[in-house]
Every structure is written in structure tokens, then in C-alpha cells.
Amino acid sequence: MKTAKQGVYFWQGSEACAEAAILAGCRFFAGYPITPASEIAEHLAKRLPQVDGIAIQMEDEIASIGAVIGASWTGAKAMTATSGPGFSLMQESIGYAFMTETPLVIVDVQRAGPSTGQATKCGQGDVMQSRWGTHGDYSAIVLSPNSVQEMFDLTVKAFNLAEEYRTPVILLSDEVTAHMREQVAVPSIEQIEIVNRKRPKPSDKAFFGLTEVPPMPAVGEGFNVAVTGSTHDEYGIRSTADPLVHKRLVERLNNKIQNHAEEIAHVESYNTENCKIGIVAYGCTSRAIYEAVEYAETKGIKTGYVRLKTIWPFPEKPIKKLAESAEKILVPEMNLRQIFHEVKKVAEGTAKIIPINKIGGGELITPEELLDIIIKEAE
Amino acid sequence: MKKIEIRISGLGGQGVVLTGQILGKAAVYEGKNVVQTQSYGAEARGTTAKSEVIISENKIGFPIVRKCDILIAMSQEALEKNLKDLKENGILLIDNSIIKIVPKTNAKIYAVPATEIAEKNFGQKLYANMVILGALTQITNLVKEKFMEKAIKDSLPGKSTSINLQAYKKGIESVPTFNPR
């Protein structure tokens, strides 16, 4: 048994993520068990050896992300999967991966925090952690699936973005999306777009600059390369005091993402040009908007939505567009306001931004709850 | 059939989640859109567990069942906890070797002694969930028998396949009591 064959499967979100990783070329996984992300590790522990890959359980999440960074520098596509508490432990090294331009994928299956919280229950409290969790001037790429199909599709995309921009990419999932089962259409391997990191020519020496995304050598290929989290010049030479070297490096690292923010920021949108009430949602919470909008329309309320598939870089353009049409924008989240503030930053003054927040017990915001608020706000 | 919502409830360890998975997989084999979710306590066994399956010809939005068309109850506590979420005139399928009291309801009630059938025929009560799935097929024909069988085979490969299939058959052959009082 090799990579998943073309066909329609009935998979759990975690399984779809694991199979997509293998199809995208991932051959190394390191992780530490944590509810509700353990199924990804469990599945990859079984499957990776079948494709000559390696899955390893480390002593904790700090070691796990370290192993993934190391594996990426041997030339492998590598990933880890965790939940909020483990994601926090990984934060320092996520900064290291960003600074050393190490492509890798981190899956965060969100549960109800802070701390141990309600470990088996769903939450969306890590949105800001995924953006600002590490220290220093940092830009994150964070994707947000809302179905098992997207656990598949966006895992492939996460690897592609990591390779294209040579940077860590976060798949920000949640308990509901990772645990539910749905049918998944798996295309043939020829139909899946796969991006691989730019490799150096034998004469190349600048692996940390000169171009927006420099080529990345692998350990053992004979290139003279020092990988360091200290500020370094284009050739990897440490420069711990020169202001210009630091400015040049850190600005390039951020710009290589921010300059392509619009290409990276994907959304699903509906009726954004002709609505009175707009909704901005993502992840499991966004599963309530389809029925809510359908009901609202039967009641004659013009409703539209922007569903975020990319959370960071934040898709400003489609939200601005929604705000031009909608008088009010509802932002339902399973946290105490996180994306709300981002929507506000982009759309305040154009539309009124209304937060809808629900936490605890893993209970989703239902279409009926959302509809009640749409009706109330449309009056 | 546009959209049917099923909730399977019981105790952790009775195979409630697996039952939902098999039903969901079978419906996918039949070409339907399916979402299956589950909820259980932090403990491995003994607390109430539920598994939900939504089967639809159209794309499914919200994945969680609020009101179900079919409720399967495999423990007294699960029945009492979930009956309020069964739609008016919905179908209630109970394991009456475990459930002795059914609260007042307008539901169409079907009772099958699934645990008893499993123990008598296969020596183990853990096959009760397959008997229940068989009874569900017999009562509703929700998903065709051949797809149910394929889903059982694919979900439970190896030595246990044959007993599970036999238990499923026993459920199909069972004679559910209608509206027991």
C-alpha cells in the first residue's frame, strides 16, 4: 500500500490530513500525543513506514518541533500535529523555523483552553496564538479548513506554501473538523499540484538571501551551510550587532509573505455585493452559516458571507468588499473575540461589526442561533 | 429522501461510535453526502456516548444534529437524555433487553432485544450494535443491505468480519416489537 488512490473515501478529518500529507510528499512526522490531535499521529505512525517515511513519538512537543526542523534540513517534507497546550510549547521553535527559513507544517487541532481546559471539547481560541505566538517580528501563514475535504485539500496547500515560501505553515483545525467523518474525493496523484522547495545549484552560496526566497540545500549534500537562529547575512554568517543585516533579514522574511498576502489569502464568499447582513466565519463555526443564510433569504433578508480559508495573512480585500455592501457584519467565533478585532480593523466605519461568541462544552454556534441574530439585526 | 438525521446513543464501550461510522460509510458507498460526528466523555467506558449521522442528497452544512429523525438508544440513561431531541413522529429504536421503561412519546417505537440476541447467538454482548444496525435496515431500509455489508467488511476486517456480518443478519431477521407498552 502506497499513497491513497484516486476515489471517494469516508474519512475522519485527521485521516484526510494524514493521507494528504503523504500525497504532498511528507515523509517525516514527529509529535507527542494530545487530544484531539492524536489521531493524526496514530494514522501517520501506521502509514509513513509503508511509504518509506518515518514517524516518531518524541518526549514532548518542544522536541517534536525540533525533530521536524531537523528533518526538513535533511531535505524531507516534515510535519507535526498538536493542540493548544502543545502548540504553546512549540512557539519558540516556530520562530526559529521562521528565522532559518525552514519549510514545515504544524497542525493545531484546537480544543477549549486555556491550559488543559476541556480537553475533548472544541474551541477556536488559538487564532491569535497562531499569528503572534512566537516572539519577534514574524509573519504567519495559517489555513483554516471547515470540512474533511478541506482537511485534505488545505494540508496539501500547507505543504505547497511551506515549500514555496520556505517558511512554517500552520493548519489551524479544530476538534469538530478533525474528528468528524465525511466523504472525501481524492484526486489522482497526477492531478494534485505539488510544489517542491527551490534547490541550489552547485555554485550557489547564498542560502539566506539575495532573492526573496533563496534556494535551500540539504544537510550532507556538500554545501557549506550554517543554520542559525541568530541574525545572519545572506551566506548564513552570524551578525549579532549590525543593524542593517538584521533589518535586511527580518524585513525580507516578513515581506516574502506580506508581499504575496493576496495570493495566499483564500476565501469562500457568497452574495457579498448585494447583502444587508454579512457574516465572516471560519473553521467549524462556519458550518452554521450555510443554513442560516438559506433561512434568512427565505425570510427576505439579503445575507452574504466571507468564509476564511486563509486566516493569516488576513484576507482584507474580500472583507472590505463585504463591508461596502453589508450594513452589519456578524463575526461568530468559539472564543471571546479574536477575528472580530481583525474584521473591525478592516471594516469599521464602513459597516457595524457585531461579535457572536460561544465557549464551553464544545457546543457549536447553531444555524438557528445565528438566524435569530440575523433577523434581529436586520430589523 | 432529502436529509435524514440519526442519533445513536448508549454507553461508552457499546460500540456506538463504530455503529455510526459503519452506517455513514455505507451511505457514502450508496453515493450520498454524509457527516458523522461523535461525542463521549473523557473516560473510556461507562459514561453516555453518542454518535450522529446525517445522510443527505445535498451538501451538508451544519454537522451536528439538533433534532433527529431516528433515535437509537442502547441504554436507559441514553434514552432519557436524548428522547427530547427526537422529532415529533420520529422513529425510536431501542434495545429492550436493556431498556425497560420508555417515557411517553409520540415516536414510532421499535424494540429489539439486541444484547440478548448477541449473547445467545455469539456468546458476547459486544455484537449488539450489529444486531441494531440489522434491525435499522429492516425497519427503515435507510441504506441498502449490500452497502451496509460492504461497510461492515471494510470497517471490521480480519477474523471478526464474519461474526459481525452474522450479527447484522440476525438483526435483519429479528422481529421488532412495534410500540411496546
XYZ file of C-alpha atoms in Angstrom:
560
model
C 0.000 0.000 0.000
C 1.411 3.324 -1.053
C -0.224 6.732 -1.350
C -4.034 6.893 -1.296
C -5.563 6.016 -4.654
C -7.978 8.235 -6.523
C -11.502 7.702 -5.216
C -14.181 8.705 -2.746
C -13.471 7.833 0.879
C -15.339 8.171 4.164
C -12.583 9.585 6.321
C -12.154 11.309 9.604
C -10.660 14.814 9.274
C -7.443 13.616 10.901
C -7.147 10.741 8.471
C -7.716 13.046 5.490
C -4.979 15.340 6.810
C -2.544 12.434 7.241
C -3.246 10.964 3.790
C -2.960 14.397 2.171
C 0.392 14.939 3.882
C 1.690 11.685 2.411
C 0.421 12.622 -1.061
C 2.033 16.058 -0.731
C 5.346 14.312 -0.126
C 5.629 14.367 3.669
C 7.951 11.601 4.823
C 8.678 12.638 8.402
C 6.381 13.167 11.355
C 7.364 13.848 14.941
C 4.821 14.514 17.635
C 3.588 13.975 21.143
C 0.081 12.614 21.809
C -2.596 15.131 22.747
C -6.367 15.141 22.432
C -7.830 15.950 19.888
C -4.793 15.698 17.572
C -3.542 12.190 18.404
C -5.409 10.546 15.517
C -3.120 12.309 13.036
C -0.035 10.879 14.770
C -1.694 7.483 15.069
C -2.533 7.368 11.390
C 0.889 8.560 10.254
C 2.616 6.102 12.605
C 0.881 3.351 10.679
C 1.132 4.836 7.203
C 4.509 6.584 6.943
C 6.600 3.389 7.269
C 4.564 1.972 4.360
C 5.903 4.730 2.103
C 9.450 4.571 3.471
C 8.814 7.511 5.757
C 9.423 7.940 9.463
C 7.002 8.708 12.285
C 8.446 9.212 15.727
C 6.913 9.923 19.122
C 9.192 12.393 20.890
C 9.396 13.119 24.614
C 7.376 16.321 24.270
C 6.254 18.992 21.833
C 9.473 21.016 22.113
C 11.463 18.017 20.937
C 8.837 17.253 18.286
C 9.123 20.593 16.513
C 12.923 20.351 16.846
C 12.919 16.989 15.110
C 10.674 18.345 12.350
C 13.004 21.304 11.746
C 15.981 18.926 11.585
C 14.186 16.602 9.184
C 13.329 19.497 6.891
C 17.036 20.382 6.702
C 17.812 16.858 5.539
C 15.561 17.621 2.564
C 12.403 15.889 3.810
C 8.949 17.391 3.890
C 8.052 17.194 7.555
C 5.163 17.918 9.889
C 3.849 17.721 13.411
C 0.348 17.819 14.894
C -0.742 19.061 18.277
C -3.368 21.015 20.185
C -3.299 24.336 22.059
C -1.032 23.381 25.000
C 1.483 21.627 22.733
C 1.285 24.468 20.223
C 2.324 26.844 23.021
C 5.351 24.682 23.793
C 6.381 24.802 20.138
C 6.241 28.574 19.819
C 9.893 29.356 20.441
C 10.983 26.920 17.750
C 8.370 28.181 15.315
C 10.270 31.462 15.456
C 13.481 29.545 14.861
C 11.932 27.835 11.820
C 10.803 31.219 10.502
C 14.230 32.794 11.086
C 16.085 29.872 9.473
C 13.513 29.648 6.652
C 12.662 26.033 7.330
C 9.615 24.753 5.458
C 7.370 22.595 7.650
C 3.729 22.100 8.548
C 2.227 22.324 12.025
C -1.330 21.139 12.539
C -3.068 22.659 15.568
C -6.336 20.884 16.329
C -7.922 23.424 18.647
C -9.709 22.460 21.843
C -11.247 24.513 24.634
C -8.446 26.277 26.545
C -6.643 27.984 28.230
C -4.456 25.313 29.805
C -5.989 21.822 29.962
C -9.424 23.431 29.748
C -11.937 20.976 28.319
C -9.534 18.700 26.527
C -12.074 16.709 24.493
C -14.196 19.713 23.557
C -13.948 22.035 20.585
C -12.742 25.632 20.697
C -11.277 28.332 18.446
C -9.091 30.072 20.975
C -5.744 29.719 19.151
C -6.348 32.156 16.303
C -4.103 34.830 17.777
C -1.603 32.290 19.084
C -1.207 31.056 15.508
C -0.384 34.604 14.396
C 1.582 36.048 17.287
C 2.663 33.024 19.365
C 6.363 33.319 18.770
C 8.487 36.327 19.667
C 9.943 38.970 17.387
C 8.723 40.391 14.099
C 7.061 37.469 12.473
C 4.575 36.743 9.687
C 2.477 33.622 9.766
C 0.687 31.622 7.120
C -2.347 29.969 8.708
C -5.036 27.964 6.913
C -8.449 27.089 8.312
C -10.331 24.026 6.996
C -14.069 23.607 7.623
C -14.688 20.127 6.213
C -12.957 16.790 5.905
C -12.416 17.546 2.219
C -10.589 20.719 3.219
C -8.563 18.861 5.841
C -7.274 17.066 2.767
C -7.032 19.975 0.322
C -5.574 22.519 2.734
C -2.988 20.069 4.087
C -1.647 19.736 0.538
C -1.787 23.507 0.223
C 0.015 23.972 3.549
C 2.930 21.876 2.309
C 2.973 23.742 -1.000
C 3.048 27.141 0.689
C 5.733 25.995 3.123
C 7.901 24.854 0.231
C 7.183 27.851 -1.972
C 7.935 30.469 0.687
C 10.387 28.396 2.768
C 8.523 29.049 5.971
C 6.490 27.212 8.624
C 2.787 26.936 7.737
C 0.057 26.258 10.270
C -3.086 24.276 9.564
C -5.434 25.622 12.216
C -8.077 22.950 12.618
C -10.462 22.224 15.474
C -11.864 19.238 17.344
C -15.047 19.063 15.280
C -13.397 19.306 11.866
C -10.611 16.882 12.786
C -12.899 14.285 14.379
C -15.909 14.279 12.074
C -16.187 11.918 9.162
C -17.313 12.944 5.703
C -16.835 11.762 2.170
C -13.582 12.959 0.598
C -12.773 12.974 -3.091
C -9.107 12.146 -3.552
C -7.771 13.083 -6.994
C -5.131 11.038 -8.773
C -1.592 11.953 -7.802
C -1.075 13.483 -11.263
C -3.954 15.885 -10.624
C -2.569 17.145 -7.327
C -0.395 20.219 -7.628
C 2.763 19.639 -5.638
C 5.352 22.346 -5.009
C 8.906 21.499 -4.011
C 11.439 23.856 -2.470
C 13.923 25.575 -4.722
C 17.213 23.641 -4.659
C 20.659 25.247 -5.011
C 22.953 24.902 -7.983
C 26.441 23.585 -7.104
C 27.848 27.134 -7.386
C 25.239 28.700 -5.047
C 26.417 30.109 -1.757
C 23.653 32.469 -0.575
C 21.060 30.295 1.115
C 19.634 33.076 3.287
C 19.007 35.950 0.942
C 19.800 37.822 -2.285
C 16.490 36.553 -3.668
C 13.076 36.793 -1.989
C 13.027 33.041 -1.353
C 16.550 31.650 -1.547
C 17.344 28.053 -2.549
C 17.600 25.557 0.304
C 20.358 22.955 0.451
C 20.067 19.744 2.438
C 22.499 18.577 5.099
C 25.012 16.156 3.652
C 24.921 17.420 0.086
C 28.293 19.128 0.470
C 27.138 22.734 0.699
C 28.813 24.897 3.252
C 25.821 25.994 5.262
C 25.389 27.203 8.835
C 21.797 27.223 10.058
C 21.348 29.674 12.902
C 18.544 31.427 14.726
C 20.863 34.357 15.328
C 20.613 37.160 12.832
C 22.688 36.121 9.815
C 23.656 37.518 6.465
C 22.814 36.080 3.049
C 25.514 33.436 3.455
C 24.458 32.325 6.931
C 27.243 34.172 8.754
C 26.086 35.359 12.184
C 25.775 39.089 12.632
C 24.554 39.811 16.129
C 25.021 43.577 16.268
C 24.861 45.083 12.761
C 21.525 46.929 12.472
C 21.443 46.746 8.672
C 21.904 42.990 8.467
C 19.097 42.469 10.961
C 16.787 44.896 9.187
C 17.519 43.339 5.793
C 16.914 39.779 7.000
C 13.821 40.323 9.115
C 12.184 42.626 6.585
C 12.746 40.119 3.804
C 11.342 37.267 5.920
C 8.187 39.259 6.576
C 7.930 40.747 3.094
C 8.209 37.417 1.312
C 4.847 36.622 2.913
C 3.227 40.055 3.142
C 4.063 40.933 -0.483
C 2.087 37.877 -1.546
C -0.718 38.242 1.004
C -3.418 38.482 -1.627
C -2.252 35.354 -3.458
C -2.116 33.398 -0.198
C -5.376 34.691 1.278
C -8.200 32.465 0.049
C -11.855 32.758 0.984
C -15.194 31.283 0.010
C -17.673 34.073 -0.473
C -21.345 34.382 -1.264
C -23.539 37.340 -2.173
C -21.014 39.839 -0.850
C -22.053 42.551 -3.285
C -25.728 42.600 -2.529
C -26.369 41.932 1.125
C -27.696 43.806 4.102
C -26.244 41.434 6.656
C -22.774 39.989 6.184
C -21.099 37.158 8.072
C -17.381 36.467 8.487
C -16.661 32.972 9.800
C -14.043 30.228 9.689
C -13.442 26.615 10.739
C -16.209 24.586 12.395
C -18.212 27.711 13.217
C -18.590 28.492 9.536
C -20.604 25.298 9.073
C -23.564 27.127 10.609
C -23.622 29.921 8.045
C -24.936 27.942 5.070
C -28.279 27.008 6.631
C -28.580 30.336 8.442
C -28.161 32.254 5.180
C -30.606 29.966 3.391
C -33.279 30.521 6.092
C -32.597 34.248 6.198
C -33.114 34.511 2.463
C -36.465 32.718 2.690
C -37.410 35.481 5.126
C -36.375 38.081 2.565
C -33.183 39.188 4.321
C -30.322 39.710 1.918
C -27.411 37.918 3.519
C -23.882 37.266 2.345
C -20.722 35.827 3.789
C -16.966 35.588 3.582
C -15.644 32.295 4.890
C -11.935 32.410 5.629
C -9.881 29.526 4.258
C -6.733 31.502 4.964
C -6.735 33.310 8.309
C -3.218 34.773 8.117
C -2.275 36.787 6.151
C -5.722 38.201 6.890
C -7.898 38.415 3.741
C -8.543 42.146 3.935
C -9.775 42.697 0.398
C -12.834 40.411 0.413
C -13.841 41.720 3.851
C -13.609 45.314 2.638
C -15.806 44.352 -0.276
C -18.359 42.725 2.036
C -18.378 45.833 4.246
C -19.145 48.079 1.280
C -22.407 46.230 0.745
C -23.404 44.975 4.213
C -24.693 47.384 6.846
C -23.723 44.966 9.578
C -21.183 42.180 9.724
C -21.622 39.320 12.199
C -18.498 37.539 13.389
C -19.370 34.206 15.063
C -16.454 32.526 16.855
C -15.920 29.850 19.507
C -13.740 32.200 21.546
C -14.136 35.530 23.282
C -13.420 37.705 20.216
C -10.309 37.159 18.150
C -11.022 37.528 14.410
C -13.654 40.122 15.417
C -10.905 42.667 16.047
C -9.330 41.995 12.642
C -12.637 42.466 10.855
C -13.117 45.653 12.819
C -9.694 46.945 11.789
C -10.542 46.422 8.130
C -14.228 47.351 8.043
C -15.001 49.711 10.898
C -16.618 52.888 9.653
C -17.996 51.098 6.595
C -20.118 48.525 8.425
C -21.086 47.813 12.013
C -19.202 44.784 13.300
C -21.122 42.532 15.697
C -19.386 39.766 17.661
C -21.123 36.440 18.396
C -19.197 34.350 20.865
C -19.791 30.975 22.444
C -17.379 28.937 24.540
C -17.533 25.783 26.636
C -18.684 22.205 26.270
C -17.584 22.165 22.653
C -21.009 23.460 21.650
C -21.095 24.985 18.205
C -22.995 28.140 17.343
C -26.052 26.664 15.606
C -27.703 27.904 12.397
C -30.822 28.712 14.479
C -28.848 30.891 16.903
C -27.212 32.661 14.003
C -30.532 33.128 12.223
C -32.114 34.698 15.312
C -29.341 37.279 15.387
C -29.578 37.907 11.625
C -33.321 38.556 11.979
C -32.807 40.807 14.991
C -30.055 42.822 13.308
C -31.968 43.140 10.027
C -34.914 44.878 11.706
C -35.079 11.234 0.936
C -33.666 14.711 1.202
C -31.959 14.644 4.563
C -32.149 12.138 7.401
C -30.565 12.728 10.781
C -29.796 9.778 13.031
C -28.513 9.739 16.584
C -27.124 6.557 18.116
C -26.808 6.707 21.875
C -25.617 4.330 24.549
C -22.760 3.788 26.931
C -19.059 4.062 26.133
C -17.886 0.564 25.187
C -21.084 -0.499 23.402
C -19.670 0.437 20.017
C -21.936 3.428 19.494
C -19.287 5.374 17.566
C -18.387 2.413 15.361
C -22.077 1.881 14.593
C -22.325 5.451 13.309
C -19.163 5.043 11.272
C -20.436 1.915 9.562
C -23.804 3.475 8.771
C -22.078 6.596 7.417
C -19.618 4.630 5.322
C -22.427 2.540 3.829
C -24.335 5.692 2.868
C -21.211 7.076 1.165
C -20.950 3.798 -0.782
C -24.529 4.449 -1.872
C -23.416 7.821 -3.207
C -24.900 10.042 -0.506
C -23.407 13.032 1.288
C -22.658 12.078 4.870
C -21.395 13.704 8.045
C -20.725 11.604 11.117
C -19.751 13.076 14.457
C -19.386 11.686 17.922
C -19.295 12.790 21.489
C -18.113 10.964 24.532
C -16.741 11.695 27.958
C -13.076 11.791 28.862
C -13.471 8.283 30.355
C -13.028 5.261 28.098
C -16.086 3.317 29.245
C -19.323 3.542 31.145
C -20.452 7.127 30.560
C -23.018 8.008 27.928
C -21.751 8.222 24.390
C -23.419 9.283 21.191
C -22.723 9.170 17.520
C -24.598 11.158 14.917
C -25.017 10.549 11.221
C -26.537 12.975 8.732
C -27.314 11.482 5.332
C -28.371 13.800 2.541
C -28.689 14.049 -1.208
C -27.426 17.622 -0.990
C -24.318 19.193 0.504
C -24.494 19.148 4.286
C -23.948 22.415 6.150
C -24.150 22.121 9.897
C -22.616 18.823 11.028
C -24.327 18.485 14.408
C -27.804 17.022 14.911
C -30.209 19.204 16.900
C -33.405 17.235 16.177
C -33.134 13.718 14.837
C -35.462 11.695 12.615
C -34.223 8.427 14.055
C -33.012 7.816 17.595
C -31.309 4.591 18.543
C -30.984 4.068 22.285
C -28.881 1.305 23.804
C -29.102 2.298 27.461
C -31.804 3.614 29.752
C -29.831 6.741 30.608
C -29.087 7.449 26.942
C -32.766 7.133 26.077
C -33.849 9.522 28.795
C -31.175 12.015 27.864
C -31.822 12.017 24.109
C -35.557 11.424 23.672
C -36.281 15.167 23.817
C -34.239 15.632 20.642
C -36.295 13.162 18.596
C -38.603 14.836 16.102
C -42.362 14.572 16.568
C -43.384 11.224 14.999
C -39.752 10.232 14.564
C -38.516 6.662 14.832
C -37.192 5.339 18.116
C -35.284 2.058 18.050
C -34.389 0.606 21.437
C -32.555 -2.406 22.756
C -35.285 -3.745 25.024
C -33.033 -6.280 26.680
C -31.502 -3.231 28.408
C -34.215 -0.576 28.275
C -37.237 -1.417 30.384
C -39.084 1.871 30.599
C -39.889 4.134 27.660
C -41.079 7.608 28.658
C -44.234 8.945 26.994
C -43.588 9.917 23.394
C -45.321 10.340 20.035
C -42.480 8.475 18.318
C -42.904 5.243 16.447
C -41.149 2.846 18.790
C -39.427 -0.331 17.685
C -37.877 -2.662 20.230
C -35.275 -5.354 19.538
C -33.505 -7.322 22.294
C -30.173 -6.777 20.562
C -27.929 -7.554 23.514
C -29.854 -10.723 24.277
C -29.670 -11.844 20.634
C -25.925 -11.130 20.559
C -25.245 -13.064 23.771
C -27.460 -16.004 22.819
C -26.052 -16.438 19.311
C -22.467 -15.294 19.608
C -21.724 -15.537 23.305
C -20.833 -11.871 23.606
C -22.916 -8.766 24.051
C -20.469 -6.636 22.064
C -22.185 -7.698 18.834
C -25.401 -5.960 19.918
C -24.569 -2.912 17.809
C -24.510 -5.020 14.635
C -27.885 -6.525 15.561
C -29.224 -2.999 15.992
C -27.868 -1.989 12.578
C -29.627 -5.017 11.072
C -32.875 -4.051 12.764
C -32.464 -0.494 11.469
C -32.059 -1.808 7.921
C -35.155 -3.964 8.319
C -37.320 -1.160 9.698
C -36.181 1.741 7.528
C -34.125 0.369 4.606
C -32.204 3.608 5.104
C -29.140 2.248 3.321
C -29.267 -0.833 1.114
C -28.192 -4.102 2.704
C -25.344 -4.720 0.236
C -23.712 -1.384 1.079
C -24.182 -1.998 4.811
C -22.459 -5.355 4.437
C -19.601 -3.846 2.476
C -19.172 -1.157 5.125
C -19.090 -3.794 7.886
C -16.495 -5.798 5.961
C -14.318 -2.738 5.326
C -14.612 -1.413 8.877
C -14.033 -4.712 10.654
C -11.510 -6.629 8.618
C -9.968 -9.909 9.681
C -11.346 -12.597 11.925
C -14.251 -10.613 13.335
C -15.853 -9.835 9.949
C -17.880 -12.991 9.711
C -19.412 -12.838 13.217
C -20.254 -9.173 12.768
C -21.953 -9.924 9.462
C -23.881 -12.766 11.075
C -24.946 -10.457 13.885
C -26.093 -7.907 11.313
C -28.126 -10.648 9.590
C -29.693 -11.609 12.916
C -30.828 -8.028 13.243
C -32.418 -8.094 9.808
C -34.212 -11.338 10.667
C -35.315 -10.118 14.090
C -38.948 -9.273 14.689
C -39.034 -5.847 16.312
C -41.932 -5.186 18.646
C -43.837 -2.164 17.450
C -44.966 0.386 20.007
C -44.383 -1.702 23.131
C -46.129 -0.549 26.251
